[in-house]
Amino acid sequence: MVGIKDVARQAGVSVGTVSNVINHPQMVAEDTRDRVLAVIERLGYVRSETARQLRAGRSRIIALLVLDMANPFFVDVASGAERAARETGLGVMLCNSAQNPRDEADYLSLFSEQRVRGVLVTPADTTGANLENFRRHGIPFVFVDRVVPSAEGCSVSVDDITGGALAVRHLLECGHRRVTYISGPMHLAQCQDRRTGALRALEEAGLPVDRLTHVEAERLDVAAGRDAGARLLGMSPRPTAVFCANDLLALGVLQTLYGAGVRIPEDMALVGYDDIEFASAAAVPLTSVRQPAFRMGRTAAELLIAETGETTAATHHHERIVLQPELVVRESSLARPRG
């Protein structure tokens, strides 16, 4: 690898002169500057941004650690964060914990080694131990799609209790009285909150909470949705409506039911959550609770940038921002139950 000393030796100048040509060209005589630039071009020298950042004590990279990059929801979150970062001259290091606390710990260790400017994180470790250890390095972080459990950081989340209530309230208004909630692992706060919202909708309607049956899937993906769909087929009586904790689960349920000859929505209504792009493109367009994923990522990045900015860090106050979901009604829920 060509270094700055190689450039200086070839150009017959000091390392300081090469540095000035790169960082303060107006300070170097034109003929010297041209000679150094010619050597840089010939040798293919690229300055070490990492070394420069270490000397300056500031990184131009923020890290984003998400739960599942296979989920289009987190792709939209990442797009929002990347847009905010680029507008301020920063880059984003995107990593995927795959819902694995051990992978999360490894990435957080990498972030501390690289001394990133800050971290946007959707935690996989529900104990909080990984982030408690990371906190010791003094690198700011912002929770994304989670509420930070203390006053020591910012968070941007969605009101998932309201989202769950929107979904089940819609199904009740369509006449359904036997509803099944299909969640991912219930240690995830989102799955808990969406169920709380579903139960709230039942209570508002004066219905007993046992009208909501619950199927807990091992993951929040299409394959787990297909497995959950098979469990629905074995229920007696079957529910007339299903609310899934995310769209990937709902799409998997739709595949299984469709393959078994169950008509959506005539035999069973279906509602998802997130409103990913594929929801509207499904064989039966999917009713879904829309989360403002792009806005969530952008807002979280803006909070982190403010907390780490040279002119804004001193006046920064931690914020907990809660965005509101909305119900997007499509064909998958637009039928009243039979009988």
XYZ file of C-alpha atoms in Angstrom:
339
model
C 0.000 0.000 0.000
C 1.323 3.418 -0.966
C 1.692 5.757 2.015
C 2.164 9.483 2.441
C 5.870 8.956 3.073
C 6.212 7.311 -0.342
C 4.611 10.335 -1.970
C 6.886 12.722 -0.079
C 10.027 10.778 -1.044
C 9.080 10.583 -4.735
C 8.151 14.277 -4.871
C 11.226 15.382 -2.913
C 9.213 17.201 -0.230
C 8.349 16.707 3.410
C 5.395 14.684 4.707
C 3.974 17.962 6.018
C 4.017 19.451 2.540
C 2.126 16.471 1.118
C -0.413 16.831 3.933
C -0.851 20.516 3.128
C -1.345 19.753 -0.584
C -4.177 17.393 0.377
C -5.794 19.401 3.164
C -4.698 23.030 2.635
C -3.575 23.384 -0.998
C -3.677 27.169 -0.865
C -0.694 27.064 1.513
C 1.618 25.369 -1.033
C 3.374 26.995 -3.976
C 1.763 26.104 -7.303
C 4.769 24.306 -8.825
C 5.295 22.237 -5.658
C 1.583 21.483 -5.450
C 1.510 20.327 -9.086
C 4.564 18.103 -8.548
C 3.039 16.450 -5.484
C -0.319 15.940 -7.191
C 1.415 14.319 -10.145
C 3.152 11.845 -7.827
C -0.133 11.132 -6.033
C -1.748 10.375 -9.380
C 1.143 8.207 -10.585
C 1.409 6.157 -7.376
C -2.347 5.906 -6.862
C -2.089 7.216 -3.305
C -5.336 7.362 -1.312
C -5.186 9.017 2.077
C -6.220 6.994 5.112
C -9.534 8.428 6.247
C -9.370 6.273 9.379
C -6.017 7.735 10.385
C -7.263 11.252 9.714
C -10.346 10.650 11.833
C -8.292 9.248 14.704
C -6.069 12.316 14.667
C -9.109 14.594 14.583
C -10.952 12.542 17.187
C -14.100 12.381 15.055
C -15.414 9.718 12.705
C -17.541 10.398 9.640
C -19.247 7.009 9.972
C -22.395 6.157 11.914
C -23.372 2.526 12.405
C -26.839 1.058 11.926
C -27.513 -2.337 13.528
C -30.879 -3.836 12.576
C -32.705 -7.032 13.505
C -33.305 -8.500 10.072
C -32.139 -7.127 6.728
C -34.336 -9.720 4.992
C -37.320 -7.686 6.199
C -38.088 -4.805 3.797
C -39.192 -2.738 6.795
C -35.573 -2.440 7.938
C -34.443 -1.675 4.390
C -36.716 1.380 4.499
C -35.374 2.319 7.940
C -31.830 2.108 6.559
C -32.766 4.243 3.542
C -34.056 6.987 5.821
C -30.944 6.916 7.988
C -28.662 6.949 4.954
C -30.452 9.960 3.477
C -30.008 12.007 6.656
C -26.371 10.957 6.967
C -25.485 11.876 3.382
C -27.015 15.312 3.749
C -24.456 16.036 6.483
C -21.475 14.419 4.764
C -21.551 11.202 6.807
C -21.600 7.553 5.813
C -23.520 4.603 7.266
C -22.105 1.199 8.229
C -25.043 -1.221 7.992
C -24.974 -4.468 9.996
C -27.518 -7.210 10.653
C -27.817 -8.936 14.045
C -30.317 -11.466 12.609
C -32.112 -11.282 15.993
C -29.059 -12.930 17.591
C -27.766 -11.286 20.820
C -24.307 -12.816 20.302
C -23.988 -11.295 16.829
C -25.213 -8.000 18.259
C -22.455 -8.070 20.897
C -19.819 -8.785 18.231
C -20.966 -5.861 16.103
C -21.065 -3.489 19.058
C -17.494 -4.511 19.841
C -16.536 -3.772 16.234
C -18.172 -0.338 16.446
C -16.183 0.521 19.556
C -12.939 -0.661 17.923
C -13.650 1.491 14.868
C -14.681 4.429 17.064
C -17.729 5.182 14.953
C -19.400 8.529 15.466
C -22.533 6.909 16.908
C -24.846 3.913 16.592
C -28.466 3.464 15.541
C -29.656 0.156 16.977
C -32.723 -2.047 17.174
C -31.659 -4.269 20.093
C -31.732 -8.051 19.834
C -30.656 -8.598 23.434
C -33.734 -8.069 25.615
C -31.654 -8.059 28.823
C -29.912 -4.839 27.794
C -26.524 -6.266 28.805
C -24.926 -5.748 25.383
C -25.743 -2.057 25.258
C -24.853 -1.579 28.925
C -21.356 -2.862 28.129
C -21.184 -0.732 24.986
C -22.189 2.384 26.935
C -18.807 2.351 28.710
C -17.057 3.373 25.481
C -18.830 6.731 25.454
C -20.193 6.340 21.923
C -23.723 7.791 21.615
C -26.527 5.552 20.398
C -30.176 5.947 19.440
C -32.797 3.202 19.698
C -34.736 2.574 16.484
C -38.156 0.907 16.647
C -37.719 0.651 20.420
C -38.229 2.957 23.387
C -34.967 3.550 25.234
C -35.405 2.174 28.783
C -33.689 5.104 30.502
C -33.055 8.831 30.164
C -29.533 8.165 28.875
C -30.323 8.112 25.184
C -32.733 8.962 22.392
C -35.265 6.667 20.760
C -37.613 6.696 17.782
C -40.439 4.186 17.838
C -43.998 3.630 16.665
C -47.037 3.376 18.945
C -47.532 -0.358 18.468
C -50.358 -0.543 21.002
C -52.333 1.845 18.825
C -51.289 -0.165 15.764
C -52.587 -3.420 17.215
C -55.826 -1.745 18.194
C -56.268 -0.330 14.668
C -55.914 -3.796 13.143
C -58.358 -5.620 15.413
C -60.816 -2.738 15.598
C -61.060 -2.913 11.809
C -61.730 -6.660 11.918
C -64.398 -6.219 14.582
C -66.056 -3.496 12.532
C -66.171 -5.977 9.635
C -68.153 -8.318 11.882
C -65.485 -10.760 13.014
C -65.690 -12.202 16.528
C -63.127 -15.028 16.350
C -59.727 -13.442 15.775
C -56.291 -15.043 16.010
C -53.158 -13.006 16.638
C -49.991 -14.496 15.121
C -46.910 -13.001 16.717
C -43.195 -13.503 16.574
C -41.268 -14.317 19.756
C -43.080 -12.642 22.648
C -39.886 -11.410 24.261
C -39.908 -8.737 21.535
C -41.589 -5.568 22.764
C -43.323 -4.986 19.432
C -45.066 -8.348 19.574
C -46.186 -7.675 23.138
C -47.464 -4.185 22.367
C -49.382 -5.228 19.254
C -51.136 -7.932 21.281
C -51.932 -5.381 24.009
C -53.515 -3.175 21.360
C -55.529 -6.091 19.981
C -56.892 -6.869 23.444
C -57.700 -3.198 23.961
C -59.851 -3.211 20.812
C -61.794 -6.207 22.158
C -62.361 -4.521 25.488
C -63.550 -1.340 23.755
C -66.083 -3.440 21.873
C -67.292 -5.050 25.095
C -66.000 -8.468 24.095
C -64.149 -10.912 26.349
C -60.404 -11.096 25.767
C -60.606 -14.850 25.180
C -62.113 -14.045 21.773
C -58.499 -13.444 20.738
C -56.503 -16.645 20.347
C -52.735 -16.394 20.093
C -50.215 -18.304 17.973
C -46.567 -17.520 18.739
C -44.167 -18.090 15.852
C -40.459 -18.663 16.364
C -39.464 -15.929 13.932
C -40.902 -12.975 12.070
C -40.476 -14.283 8.539
C -42.433 -15.888 5.713
C -41.436 -19.461 6.612
C -42.710 -18.973 10.158
C -45.911 -17.560 8.684
C -46.405 -20.682 6.597
C -45.999 -22.816 9.728
C -48.486 -20.643 11.600
C -50.915 -20.978 8.696
C -50.779 -24.770 9.049
C -51.663 -24.388 12.725
C -54.653 -22.248 11.768
C -55.919 -25.017 9.498
C -55.906 -27.406 12.444
C -58.015 -25.179 14.713
C -61.621 -26.033 15.470
C -63.446 -23.821 15.125
C -61.204 -21.865 12.819
C -60.939 -18.120 13.326
C -62.699 -15.946 10.794
C -59.930 -13.333 10.938
C -56.170 -13.259 11.538
C -53.948 -10.378 12.614
C -50.214 -10.932 12.071
C -47.437 -9.085 13.871
C -45.759 -8.259 10.566
C -46.357 -8.552 6.841
C -43.847 -11.354 6.313
C -45.816 -13.567 8.688
C -49.033 -12.545 6.945
C -47.637 -13.400 3.510
C -46.594 -16.832 4.771
C -50.064 -17.402 6.245
C -51.597 -16.324 2.934
C -49.483 -18.870 1.033
C -50.566 -21.756 3.282
C -54.240 -20.839 3.339
C -54.357 -20.211 -0.400
C -52.732 -23.579 -1.043
C -55.322 -25.288 1.165
C -58.213 -23.730 -0.716
C -59.118 -21.260 2.045
C -60.417 -18.103 0.389
C -59.078 -14.749 1.562
C -61.064 -12.806 2.719
C -64.303 -14.775 2.212
C -63.317 -17.661 4.502
C -60.716 -15.860 6.602
C -59.795 -12.173 6.707
C -56.117 -11.253 7.066
C -54.308 -8.164 8.357
C -50.543 -7.633 8.503
C -48.268 -5.004 9.985
C -45.565 -2.715 8.503
C -47.097 -2.197 5.024
C -43.984 -3.280 3.172
C -43.958 -2.899 -0.617
C -44.916 -6.550 -1.163
C -48.124 -6.149 0.871
C -49.957 -4.395 -1.952
C -48.480 -6.760 -4.556
C -49.600 -10.017 -2.902
C -51.953 -12.433 -4.684
C -54.635 -10.921 -2.460
C -53.564 -7.347 -1.658
C -52.878 -7.241 2.065
C -54.509 -4.924 4.572
C -51.714 -3.727 6.827
C -50.833 -1.300 9.600
C -48.343 1.100 8.043
C -45.263 2.121 9.984
C -43.389 5.214 8.763
C -40.145 3.248 8.407
C -38.214 5.740 6.246
C -39.171 8.600 8.549
C -38.175 6.517 11.561
C -34.682 5.905 10.201
C -34.235 9.488 9.108
C -35.417 10.911 12.438
C -33.173 8.577 14.417
C -30.148 9.554 12.335
C -30.957 13.243 12.764
C -31.086 12.811 16.545
C -27.723 11.031 16.529
C -26.145 13.635 14.263
C -27.392 16.405 16.560
C -26.002 14.619 19.607
C -22.579 14.253 18.006
C -22.379 17.562 16.109
C -19.633 20.047 16.864
C -22.082 22.918 17.284
C -25.135 21.040 18.566
C -23.828 18.426 21.014
C -23.604 20.875 23.926
C -27.292 21.828 23.681
C -28.627 18.379 22.799
C -31.372 16.917 24.956
C -32.372 13.269 24.741
C -35.768 12.715 23.151
C -38.225 9.843 22.956
C -40.108 10.268 19.702
C -43.169 8.082 19.159
C -44.604 8.038 15.639
C -48.176 7.077 14.838
C -49.180 4.125 12.614
C -52.076 4.097 10.172
C -54.290 1.345 8.811
C -54.170 0.736 5.049
C -57.234 -1.297 4.033
C -56.998 -3.615 1.039
C -58.809 -6.666 -0.295
C -57.538 -9.221 2.266
C -59.931 -8.009 4.979
C -62.891 -6.699 3.010
C -65.496 -9.387 3.579
C -67.868 -10.107 6.405
C -67.705 -13.510 8.086
C -70.164 -16.150 6.975
C -72.703 -17.428 9.468
